[in-house]
Coordinates of C-alpha atoms in Angstrom, one line a residue:
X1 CA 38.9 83.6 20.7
X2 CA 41.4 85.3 18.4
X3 CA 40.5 83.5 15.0
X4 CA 36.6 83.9 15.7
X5 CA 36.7 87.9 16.7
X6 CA 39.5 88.0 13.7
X7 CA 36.7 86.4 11.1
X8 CA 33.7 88.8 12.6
X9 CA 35.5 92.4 12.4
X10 CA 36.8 91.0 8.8
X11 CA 33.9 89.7 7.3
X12 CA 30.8 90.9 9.4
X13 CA 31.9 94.0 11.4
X14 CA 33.8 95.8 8.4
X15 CA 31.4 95.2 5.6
X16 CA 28.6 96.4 7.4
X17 CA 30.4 99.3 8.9
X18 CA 31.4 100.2 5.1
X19 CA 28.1 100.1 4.0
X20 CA 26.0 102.2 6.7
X21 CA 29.3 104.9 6.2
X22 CA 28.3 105.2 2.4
X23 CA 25.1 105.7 3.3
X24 CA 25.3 108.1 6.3
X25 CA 27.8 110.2 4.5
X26 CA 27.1 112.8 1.9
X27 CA 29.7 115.1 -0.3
X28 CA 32.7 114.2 2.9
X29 CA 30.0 115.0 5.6
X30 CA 28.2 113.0 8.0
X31 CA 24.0 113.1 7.8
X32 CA 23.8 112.5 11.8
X33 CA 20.2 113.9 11.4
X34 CA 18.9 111.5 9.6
X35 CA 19.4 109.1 12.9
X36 CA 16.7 111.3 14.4
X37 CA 14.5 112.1 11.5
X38 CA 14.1 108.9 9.8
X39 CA 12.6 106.8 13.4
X40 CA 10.2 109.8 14.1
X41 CA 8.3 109.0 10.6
X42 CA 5.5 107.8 11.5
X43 CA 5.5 105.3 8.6
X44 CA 8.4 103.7 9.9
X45 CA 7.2 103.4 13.7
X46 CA 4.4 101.6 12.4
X47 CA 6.9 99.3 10.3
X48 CA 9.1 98.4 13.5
X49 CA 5.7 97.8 15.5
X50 CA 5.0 95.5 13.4
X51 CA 8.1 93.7 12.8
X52 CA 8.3 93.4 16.6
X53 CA 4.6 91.9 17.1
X54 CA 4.9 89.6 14.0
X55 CA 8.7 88.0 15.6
X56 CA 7.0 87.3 18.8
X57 CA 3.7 85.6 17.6
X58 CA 5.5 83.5 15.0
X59 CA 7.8 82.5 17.8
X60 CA 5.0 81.6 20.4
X61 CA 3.6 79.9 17.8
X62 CA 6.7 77.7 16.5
X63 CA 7.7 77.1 20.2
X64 CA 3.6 75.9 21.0
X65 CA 3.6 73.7 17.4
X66 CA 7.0 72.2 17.9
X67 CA 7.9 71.6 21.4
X68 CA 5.7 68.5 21.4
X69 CA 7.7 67.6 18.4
X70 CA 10.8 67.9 20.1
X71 CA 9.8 65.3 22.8
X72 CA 8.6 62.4 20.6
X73 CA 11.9 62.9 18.3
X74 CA 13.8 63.2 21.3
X75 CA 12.2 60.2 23.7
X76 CA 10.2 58.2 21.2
X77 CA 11.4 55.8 19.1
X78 CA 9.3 54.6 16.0
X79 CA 9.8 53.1 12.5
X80 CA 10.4 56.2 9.8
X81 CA 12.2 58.2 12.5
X82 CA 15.5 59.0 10.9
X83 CA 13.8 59.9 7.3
X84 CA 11.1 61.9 9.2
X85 CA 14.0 63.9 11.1
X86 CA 15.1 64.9 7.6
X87 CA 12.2 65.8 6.1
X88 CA 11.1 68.3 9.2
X89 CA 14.8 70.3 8.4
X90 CA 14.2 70.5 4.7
X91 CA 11.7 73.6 4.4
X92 CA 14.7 75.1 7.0
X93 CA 16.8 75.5 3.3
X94 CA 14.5 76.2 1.2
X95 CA 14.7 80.1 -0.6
X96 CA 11.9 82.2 0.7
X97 CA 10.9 83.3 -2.3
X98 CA 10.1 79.8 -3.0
X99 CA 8.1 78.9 0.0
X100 CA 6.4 82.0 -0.3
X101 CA 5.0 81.0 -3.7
X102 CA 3.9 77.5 -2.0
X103 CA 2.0 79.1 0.6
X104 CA 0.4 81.3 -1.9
X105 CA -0.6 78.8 -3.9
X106 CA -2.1 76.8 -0.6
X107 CA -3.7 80.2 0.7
X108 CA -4.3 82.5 -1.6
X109 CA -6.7 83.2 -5.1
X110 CA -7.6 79.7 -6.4
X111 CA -5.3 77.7 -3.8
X112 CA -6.3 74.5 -2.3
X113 CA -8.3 76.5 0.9
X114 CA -9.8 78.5 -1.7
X115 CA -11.3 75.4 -4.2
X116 CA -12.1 73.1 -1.2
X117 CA -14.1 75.8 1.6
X118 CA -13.4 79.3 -0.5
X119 CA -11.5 81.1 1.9
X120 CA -8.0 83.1 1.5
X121 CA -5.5 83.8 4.0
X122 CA -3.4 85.4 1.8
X123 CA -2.5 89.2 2.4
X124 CA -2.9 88.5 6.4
X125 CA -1.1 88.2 9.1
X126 CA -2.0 84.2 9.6
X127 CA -0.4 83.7 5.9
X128 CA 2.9 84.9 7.6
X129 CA 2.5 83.6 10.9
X130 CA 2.1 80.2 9.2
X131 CA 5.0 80.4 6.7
X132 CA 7.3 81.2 9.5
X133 CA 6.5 78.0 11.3
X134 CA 7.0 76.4 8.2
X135 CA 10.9 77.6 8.2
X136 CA 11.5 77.2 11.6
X137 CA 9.9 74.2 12.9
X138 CA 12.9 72.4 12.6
X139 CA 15.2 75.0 14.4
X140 CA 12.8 74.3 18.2
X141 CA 12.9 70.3 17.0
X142 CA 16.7 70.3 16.3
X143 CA 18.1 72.3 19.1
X144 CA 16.0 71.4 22.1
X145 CA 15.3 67.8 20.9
X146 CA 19.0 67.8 20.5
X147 CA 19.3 68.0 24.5
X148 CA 16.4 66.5 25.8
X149 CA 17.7 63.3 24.1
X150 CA 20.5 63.4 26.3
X151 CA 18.9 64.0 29.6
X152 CA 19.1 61.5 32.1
X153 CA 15.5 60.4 32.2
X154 CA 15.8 58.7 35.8
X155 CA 16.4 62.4 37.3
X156 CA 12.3 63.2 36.2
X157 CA 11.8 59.3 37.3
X158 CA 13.2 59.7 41.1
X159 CA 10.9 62.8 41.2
X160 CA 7.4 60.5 40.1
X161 CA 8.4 57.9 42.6
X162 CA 8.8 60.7 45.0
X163 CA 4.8 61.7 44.4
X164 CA 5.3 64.2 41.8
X165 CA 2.7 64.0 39.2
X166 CA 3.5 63.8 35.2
X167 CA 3.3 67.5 34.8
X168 CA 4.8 68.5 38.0
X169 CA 7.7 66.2 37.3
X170 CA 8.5 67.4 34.1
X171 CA 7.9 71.4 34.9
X172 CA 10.2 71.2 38.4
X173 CA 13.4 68.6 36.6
X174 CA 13.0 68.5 32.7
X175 CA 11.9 72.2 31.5
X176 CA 14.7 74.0 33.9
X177 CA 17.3 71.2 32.5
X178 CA 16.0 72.6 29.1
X179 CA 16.1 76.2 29.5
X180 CA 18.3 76.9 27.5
X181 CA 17.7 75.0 24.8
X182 CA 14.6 76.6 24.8
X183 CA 15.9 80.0 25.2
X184 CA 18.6 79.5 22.4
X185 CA 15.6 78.2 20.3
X186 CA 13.6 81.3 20.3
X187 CA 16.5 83.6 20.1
X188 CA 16.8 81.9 16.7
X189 CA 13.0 81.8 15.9
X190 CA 12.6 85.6 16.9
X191 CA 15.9 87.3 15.1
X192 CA 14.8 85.2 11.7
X193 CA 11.1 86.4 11.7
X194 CA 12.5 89.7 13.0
X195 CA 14.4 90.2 9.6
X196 CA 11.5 88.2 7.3
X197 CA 12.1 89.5 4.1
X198 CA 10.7 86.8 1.6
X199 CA 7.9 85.5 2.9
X200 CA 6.4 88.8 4.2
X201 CA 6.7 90.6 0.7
X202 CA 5.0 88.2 -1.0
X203 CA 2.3 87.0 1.7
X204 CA 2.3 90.4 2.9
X205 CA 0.9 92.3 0.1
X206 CA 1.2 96.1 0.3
X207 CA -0.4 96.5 4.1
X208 CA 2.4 94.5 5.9
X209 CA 6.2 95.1 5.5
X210 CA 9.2 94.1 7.8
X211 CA 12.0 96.7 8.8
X212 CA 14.3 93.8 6.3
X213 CA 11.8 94.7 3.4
X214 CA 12.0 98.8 3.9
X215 CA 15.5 97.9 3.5
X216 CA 15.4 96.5 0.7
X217 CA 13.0 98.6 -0.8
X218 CA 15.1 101.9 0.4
X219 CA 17.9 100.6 -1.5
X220 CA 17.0 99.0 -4.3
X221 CA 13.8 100.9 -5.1
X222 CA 14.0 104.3 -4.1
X223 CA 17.9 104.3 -3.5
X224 CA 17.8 106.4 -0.3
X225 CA 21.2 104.8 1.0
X226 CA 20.4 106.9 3.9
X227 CA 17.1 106.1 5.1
X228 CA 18.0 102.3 4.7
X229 CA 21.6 102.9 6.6
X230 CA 19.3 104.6 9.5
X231 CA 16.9 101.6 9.5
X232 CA 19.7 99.1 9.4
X233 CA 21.5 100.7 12.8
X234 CA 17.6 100.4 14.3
X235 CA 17.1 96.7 13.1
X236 CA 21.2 96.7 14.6
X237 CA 20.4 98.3 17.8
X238 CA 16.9 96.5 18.6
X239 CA 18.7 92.8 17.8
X240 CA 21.1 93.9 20.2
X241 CA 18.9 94.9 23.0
X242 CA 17.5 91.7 22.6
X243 CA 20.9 89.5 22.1
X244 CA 21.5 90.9 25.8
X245 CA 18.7 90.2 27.4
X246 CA 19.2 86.7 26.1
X247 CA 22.4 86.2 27.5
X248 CA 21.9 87.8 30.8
X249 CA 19.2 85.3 31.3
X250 CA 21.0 82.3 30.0
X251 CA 23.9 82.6 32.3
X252 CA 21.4 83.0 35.3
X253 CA 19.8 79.8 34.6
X254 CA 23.2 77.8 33.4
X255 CA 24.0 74.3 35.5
X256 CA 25.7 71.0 35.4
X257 CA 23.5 68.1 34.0
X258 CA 23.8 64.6 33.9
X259 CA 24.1 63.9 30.5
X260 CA 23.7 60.0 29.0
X261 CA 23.7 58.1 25.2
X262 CA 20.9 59.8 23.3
X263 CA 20.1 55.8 22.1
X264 CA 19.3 54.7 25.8
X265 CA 16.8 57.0 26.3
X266 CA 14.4 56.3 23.2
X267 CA 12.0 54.3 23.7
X268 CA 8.5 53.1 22.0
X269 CA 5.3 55.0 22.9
X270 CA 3.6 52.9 25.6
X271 CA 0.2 53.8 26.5
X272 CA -2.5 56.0 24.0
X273 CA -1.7 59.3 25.2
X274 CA 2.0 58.6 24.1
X275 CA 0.3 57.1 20.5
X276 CA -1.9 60.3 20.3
X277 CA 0.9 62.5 21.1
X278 CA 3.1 61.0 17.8
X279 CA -0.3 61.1 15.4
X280 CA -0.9 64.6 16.4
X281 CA 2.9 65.6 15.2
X282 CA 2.7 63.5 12.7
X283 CA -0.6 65.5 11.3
X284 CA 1.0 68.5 12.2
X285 CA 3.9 67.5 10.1
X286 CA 1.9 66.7 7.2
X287 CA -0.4 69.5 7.0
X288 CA 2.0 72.2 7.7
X289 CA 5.5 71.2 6.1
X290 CA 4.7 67.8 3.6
X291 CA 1.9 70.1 1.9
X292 CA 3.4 73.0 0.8
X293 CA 6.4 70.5 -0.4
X294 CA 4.1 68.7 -2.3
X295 CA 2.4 72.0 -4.1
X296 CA 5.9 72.5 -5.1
X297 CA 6.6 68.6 -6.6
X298 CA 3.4 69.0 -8.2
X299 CA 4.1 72.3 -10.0
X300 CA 7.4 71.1 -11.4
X301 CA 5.3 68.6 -12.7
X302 CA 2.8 70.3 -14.6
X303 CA 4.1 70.0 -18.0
X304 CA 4.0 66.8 -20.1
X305 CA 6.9 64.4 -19.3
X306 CA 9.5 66.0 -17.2
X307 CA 10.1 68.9 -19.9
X308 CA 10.2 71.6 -16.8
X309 CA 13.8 69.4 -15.9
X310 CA 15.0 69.2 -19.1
X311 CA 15.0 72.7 -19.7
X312 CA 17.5 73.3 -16.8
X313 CA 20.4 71.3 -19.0
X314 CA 20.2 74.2 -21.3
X315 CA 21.7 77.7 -21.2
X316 CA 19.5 80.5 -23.0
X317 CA 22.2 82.9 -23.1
X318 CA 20.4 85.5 -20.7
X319 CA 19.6 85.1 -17.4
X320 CA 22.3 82.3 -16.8
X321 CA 25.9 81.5 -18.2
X322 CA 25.6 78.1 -17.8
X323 CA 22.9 75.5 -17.7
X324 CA 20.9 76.1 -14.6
X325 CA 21.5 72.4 -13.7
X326 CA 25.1 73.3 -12.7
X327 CA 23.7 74.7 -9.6
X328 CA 23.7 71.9 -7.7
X329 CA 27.4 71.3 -8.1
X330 CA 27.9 75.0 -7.0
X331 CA 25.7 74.8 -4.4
X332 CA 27.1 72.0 -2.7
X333 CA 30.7 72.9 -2.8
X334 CA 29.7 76.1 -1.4
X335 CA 28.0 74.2 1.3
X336 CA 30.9 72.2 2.3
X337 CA 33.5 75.0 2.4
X338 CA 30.9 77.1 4.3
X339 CA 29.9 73.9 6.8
X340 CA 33.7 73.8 7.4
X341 CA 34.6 76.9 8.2
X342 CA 31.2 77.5 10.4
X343 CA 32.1 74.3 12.5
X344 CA 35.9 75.4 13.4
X345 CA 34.6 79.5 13.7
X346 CA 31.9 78.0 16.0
X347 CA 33.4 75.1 17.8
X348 CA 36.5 77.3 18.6
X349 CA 33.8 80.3 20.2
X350 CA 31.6 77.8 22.0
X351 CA 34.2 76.0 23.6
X352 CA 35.7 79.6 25.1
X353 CA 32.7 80.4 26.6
X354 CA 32.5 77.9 27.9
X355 CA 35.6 78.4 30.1
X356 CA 34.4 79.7 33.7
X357 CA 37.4 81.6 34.3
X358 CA 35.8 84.2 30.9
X359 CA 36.0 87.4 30.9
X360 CA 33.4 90.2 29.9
X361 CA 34.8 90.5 26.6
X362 CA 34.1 86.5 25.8
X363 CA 30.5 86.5 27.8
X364 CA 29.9 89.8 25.4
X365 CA 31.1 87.9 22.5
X366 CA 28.6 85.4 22.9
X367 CA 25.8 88.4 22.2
X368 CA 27.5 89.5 19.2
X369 CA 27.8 86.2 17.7
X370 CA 24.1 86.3 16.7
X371 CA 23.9 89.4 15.5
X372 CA 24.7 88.4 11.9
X373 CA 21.0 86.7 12.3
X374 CA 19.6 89.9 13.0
X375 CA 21.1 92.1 10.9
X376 CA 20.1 93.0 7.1
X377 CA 21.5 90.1 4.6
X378 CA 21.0 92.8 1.9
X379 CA 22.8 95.1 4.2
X380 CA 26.0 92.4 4.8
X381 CA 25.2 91.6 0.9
X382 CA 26.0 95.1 -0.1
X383 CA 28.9 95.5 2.2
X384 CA 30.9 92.9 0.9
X385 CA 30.7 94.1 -2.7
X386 CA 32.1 97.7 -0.8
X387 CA 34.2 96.5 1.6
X388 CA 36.0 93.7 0.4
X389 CA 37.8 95.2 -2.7
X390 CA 40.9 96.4 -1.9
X391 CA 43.8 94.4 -0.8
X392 CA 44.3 92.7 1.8
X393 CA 41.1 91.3 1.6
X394 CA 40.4 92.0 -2.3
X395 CA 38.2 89.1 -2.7
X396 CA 35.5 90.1 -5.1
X397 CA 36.6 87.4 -7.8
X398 CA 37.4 84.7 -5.2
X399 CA 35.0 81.6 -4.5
X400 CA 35.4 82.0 -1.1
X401 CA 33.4 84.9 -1.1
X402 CA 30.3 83.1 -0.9
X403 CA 31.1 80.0 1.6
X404 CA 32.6 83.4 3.8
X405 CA 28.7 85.1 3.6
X406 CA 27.5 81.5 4.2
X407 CA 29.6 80.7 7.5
X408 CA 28.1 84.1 8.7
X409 CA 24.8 82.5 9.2
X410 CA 25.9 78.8 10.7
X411 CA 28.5 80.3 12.9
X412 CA 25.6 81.3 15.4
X413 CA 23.5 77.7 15.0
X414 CA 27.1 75.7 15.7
X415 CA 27.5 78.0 18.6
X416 CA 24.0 77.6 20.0
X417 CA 23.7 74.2 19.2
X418 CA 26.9 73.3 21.0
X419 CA 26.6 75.5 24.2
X420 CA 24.2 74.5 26.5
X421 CA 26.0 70.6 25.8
X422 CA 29.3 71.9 26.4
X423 CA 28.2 73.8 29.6
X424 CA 26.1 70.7 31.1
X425 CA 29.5 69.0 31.1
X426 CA 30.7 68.6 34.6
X427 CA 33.8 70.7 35.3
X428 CA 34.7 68.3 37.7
X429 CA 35.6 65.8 35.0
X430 CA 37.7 68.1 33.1
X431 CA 40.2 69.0 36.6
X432 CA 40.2 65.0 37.0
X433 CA 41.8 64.4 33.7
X434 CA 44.0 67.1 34.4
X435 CA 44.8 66.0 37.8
X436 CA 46.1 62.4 36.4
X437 CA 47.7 64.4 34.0
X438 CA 46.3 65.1 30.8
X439 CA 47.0 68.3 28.8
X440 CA 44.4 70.1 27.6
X441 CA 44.0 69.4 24.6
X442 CA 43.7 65.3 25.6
X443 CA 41.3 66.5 27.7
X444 CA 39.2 68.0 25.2
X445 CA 39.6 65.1 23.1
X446 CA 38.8 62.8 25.6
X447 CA 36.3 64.4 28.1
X448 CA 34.1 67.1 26.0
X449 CA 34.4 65.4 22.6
X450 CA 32.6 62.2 23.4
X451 CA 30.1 64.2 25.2
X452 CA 29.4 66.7 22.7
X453 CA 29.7 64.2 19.4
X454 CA 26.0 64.4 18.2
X455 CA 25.6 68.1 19.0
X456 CA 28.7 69.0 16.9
X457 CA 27.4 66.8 14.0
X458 CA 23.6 68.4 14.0
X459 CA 25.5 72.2 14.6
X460 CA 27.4 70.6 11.2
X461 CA 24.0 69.7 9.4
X462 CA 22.7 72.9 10.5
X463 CA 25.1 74.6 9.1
X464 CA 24.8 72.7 5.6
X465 CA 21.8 73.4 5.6
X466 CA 21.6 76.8 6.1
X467 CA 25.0 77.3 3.6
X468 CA 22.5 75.9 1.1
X469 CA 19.5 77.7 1.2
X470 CA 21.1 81.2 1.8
X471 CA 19.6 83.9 -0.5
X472 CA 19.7 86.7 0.9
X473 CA 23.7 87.8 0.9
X474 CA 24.3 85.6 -1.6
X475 CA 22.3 86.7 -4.5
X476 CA 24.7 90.3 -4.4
X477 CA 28.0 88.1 -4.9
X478 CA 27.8 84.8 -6.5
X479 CA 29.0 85.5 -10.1
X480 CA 26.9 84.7 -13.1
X481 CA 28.4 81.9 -14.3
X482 CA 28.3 80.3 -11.0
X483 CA 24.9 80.5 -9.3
X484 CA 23.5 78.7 -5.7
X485 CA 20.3 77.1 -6.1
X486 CA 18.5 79.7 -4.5
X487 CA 20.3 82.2 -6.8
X488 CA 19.1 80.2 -9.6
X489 CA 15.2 79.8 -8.4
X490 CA 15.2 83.7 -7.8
X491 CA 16.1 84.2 -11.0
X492 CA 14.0 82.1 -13.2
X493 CA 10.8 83.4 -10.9
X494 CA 11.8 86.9 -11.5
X495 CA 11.5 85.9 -15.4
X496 CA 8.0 86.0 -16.8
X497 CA 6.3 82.5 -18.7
X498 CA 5.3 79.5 -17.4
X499 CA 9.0 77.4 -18.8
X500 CA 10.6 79.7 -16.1
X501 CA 8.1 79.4 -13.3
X502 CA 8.2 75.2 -14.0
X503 CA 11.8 75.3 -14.0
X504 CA 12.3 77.3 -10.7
X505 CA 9.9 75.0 -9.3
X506 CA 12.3 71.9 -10.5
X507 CA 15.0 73.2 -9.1
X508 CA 13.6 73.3 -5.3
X509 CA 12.4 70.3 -5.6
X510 CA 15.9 69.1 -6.4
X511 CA 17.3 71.5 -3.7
X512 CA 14.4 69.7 -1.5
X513 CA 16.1 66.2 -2.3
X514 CA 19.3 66.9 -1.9
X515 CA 18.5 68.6 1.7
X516 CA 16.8 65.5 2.2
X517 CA 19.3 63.2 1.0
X518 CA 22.6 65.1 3.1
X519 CA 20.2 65.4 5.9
X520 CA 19.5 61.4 6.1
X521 CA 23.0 60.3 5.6
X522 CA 24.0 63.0 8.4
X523 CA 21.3 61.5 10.6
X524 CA 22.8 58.1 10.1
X525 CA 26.1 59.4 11.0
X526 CA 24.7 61.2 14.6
X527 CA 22.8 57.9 15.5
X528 CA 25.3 55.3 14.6
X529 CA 26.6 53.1 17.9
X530 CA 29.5 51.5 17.0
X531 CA 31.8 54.0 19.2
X532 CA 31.4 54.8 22.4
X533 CA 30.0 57.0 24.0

């Protein structure tokens, strides 16, 4: 536990303690009426209302559209499988500002609802609901499917042959084993539409805003440091109401399951329900992630010849250093670095709790893992630029300033990915190797490693992912002449023409390719069967 709680009071606890200070504290004096005055605004109860309702449909709705996915990628076998894995994480990366601009040309004045039947969704609460099952389709896919792969199916077998219909098999062996898989999913889901920030200020309009968007607009609008360090301890304090609830459940339902190769339990759909149930994902698939991708592919190709991609080899002086192009380079590196660190951060937490012999400090810790998903990225954004300029940890000209505010965010999907594999391992395995006498670490090695293999590697390709399409923290510390690709998009749509507006759309299409491309080559890696398992 020490280097994990050593990296969250340096790099999350710290920064955003620094920043809610500055803006708390006036002329030397603390403004501790402000905690009462600012939630008593109407304007802002209305605001948390509905940031609450908004998390909770969106997460209904993911769990309702993607659960079915889940099984078929996780019990199915069919031809495309691998590639279609990849392409269901790629809108996961993409910058919300871009997929916000897809859905509003799909929904909105003159988009492809509105030329086909004339109707708009735009500026209502569908537009978001449906953008956030774009983003997060992949985390209920990735993390559940992750488990149900592994599940013995001959457990939900012995209960059919024992009468037990379909349904009544599955809800009384399979959905308990899944729990928390499930439970971990929606945690996710929730605590990223809870903090929406993208997607609801430009689907939202003017009638809808987020408590991440008053943020925002507190402090880079109206620069009220107070009102937006009030609103960040709210967002702080509901996120961690709900991180407990989480985890008090969780540990209620956790057990031992009989875990086996992910390969032996794939199988091809027999019968046409099973055939139905793979075309109605796969239309799901298409109509709700593949078309907004496409809108995307299609507007970087609006100009003659590929003129939009061209452009990105040049500099113009302003708005970038270097040529826009050089992104990618930055972007990847970045990705690695913050993969790396958010796999050993992770793995190192995951596999404490995992000890039975925990304390309340560790079980806590679990809670406060997530919390840099629930709180403010402008907030942690900010913070760093405060907090993390002084020695020992003057870092404001280092690179490793932005892996660091990457790692934040795939620390949590390593750790959730990871636990409920590393707690269905038997314990009684682990005291037999020590009883023949292994150390510890040979027991890790050789007992949990082999078991948890694939869920490390998709905790690692979440974790990629997520390095690469974070905007939020990163667009307050990655220097000029070293942009992310999200940096760079953000940029060239907040520039007016149509040159800019092509070029940010070429640039997430390559960000969409080389998601794709890391995503496939990582899938091939978690399925390959040459070692044991």
């Amino acid at each position: 536990m020490a280097l994990p709680v050593a990296f969250f009071a340096a790099f999350f606890a710290w920064p955003v303690a620094a920043i809610v200070a500055r803006g708390l504290v006036v002329d030397g004096s603390w403004q501790l009426g402000r905690l009462a005055e600012v939630p008593a605004d109407p304007a802002v109860r209305h605001v948390l209302w509905f940031t609450t309702w908004q998390a909770l449909a969106s997460t209904a709705l993911t769990l309702l559209l993607a659960l079915p996915a889940a099984y078929v990628f996780a019990r199915l076998d069919f031809p495309g499988k691998q590639l279609l894995r990849a392409v269901v994480t790629v809108p996961f990366v993409l910058p919300t500002v871009v997929a916000g601009t897809a859905f509003l040309a799909l929904l909105g004045r003159g988009g492809l609802l509105d030329e086909l039947w004339g109707v708009r969704l735009d500026t209502t609460v569908w537009a978001i609901l449906l953008a956030h099952v774009f983003f997060n389709y992949a985390v209920v896919v990735r993390t559940v499917g992750g488990l149900w792969a592994q599940l013995d199916p001959r457990q939900e077998e012995a209960a059919r042959m024992l009468g037990a219909s379909p349904f009544t098999a599955w809800r009384t062996v399979t959905l308990p084993a899944l729990a928390p898989a499930v439970a971990a999913a929606a945690l996710m889901v929730f605590l990223f539409t809870f903090t929406s920030f993208g997607v609801v200020q430009i689907l939202g309009g003017p009638e809808f805003s987020t408590l991440e968007v008053e943020i925002y607009r507190q402090t880079s609008e109206i620069f009220d440091l107070s009102t937006a360090a009030v609103l960040t301890l709210v967002q702080f304090a509901a996120v961690g109401a709900i991180l407990a609830v989480h985890a008090w459940t969780v540990r209620r339902r956790e057990t031992a399951l009989r875990l086996v190769d992910a390969a032996v339990t794939a199988r091809r759909p027999r019968g046409a329900g099973q055939w139905a149930l793979v075309a109605g994902v796969l239309v799901t698939i298409a109509l709700l992630l593949v078309l907004p991708l496409a809108v995307l592919v299609q507007r970087s190709l609006d100009a003659p010849g590929l003129r939009y991609y061209e452009a990105l080899t040049r500099a113009d002086g302003g708005t970038f250093l270097v040529p826009p192009i050089e992104a990618i380079g930055n972007s990847l590196r970045y990705a690695l670095a913050a993969t790396a660190i958010a796999v050993v951060i992770g793995g190192l937490a995951a596999a404490a709790l995992t000890r039975r012999d925990a304390g309340r400090f560790v079980r806590g810790f679990d809670a406060l893992l997530m919390l840099p998903l629930g709180v403010s990225a402008v907030t942690v954004g900010f913070g760093f630029l405060i907090a993390l300029d002084e020695p020992p940890l003057d870092l404001r000209a280092s690179w490793i300033l932005v892996p660091l505010a990457q790692a934040l965010v795939g620390v949590p999907f390593v750790v959730r990915t990871m636990l409920p594999v590393l707690r269905a391992v038997d314990v009684r395995l682990r005291e037999a190797a020590a009883v023949l006498g292994a150390s510890p670490w040979r027991v890790w090695r050789e007992v949990d490693l082999p078991m948890v293999r694939r869920a490390l590697l998709v905790a690692a390709g979440f974790a990629f992912a997520v390095s690469l399409g974070e905007f939020g923290a990163t667009v307050f510390i990655a220097r000029p002449d070293n942009p992310t690709l999200p940096v760079a998009v953000a940029r060239l749509l907040g520039r007016p023409g149509d040159l800019n507006y092509g070029q940010a759309m070429a640039l997430s299409t390559i960000l969409m390719v080389v998601c794709a491309v890391a995503l496939l080559v990582l899938e091939r890696l978690r399925t390959d069967r040459t070692g044991e398992f």
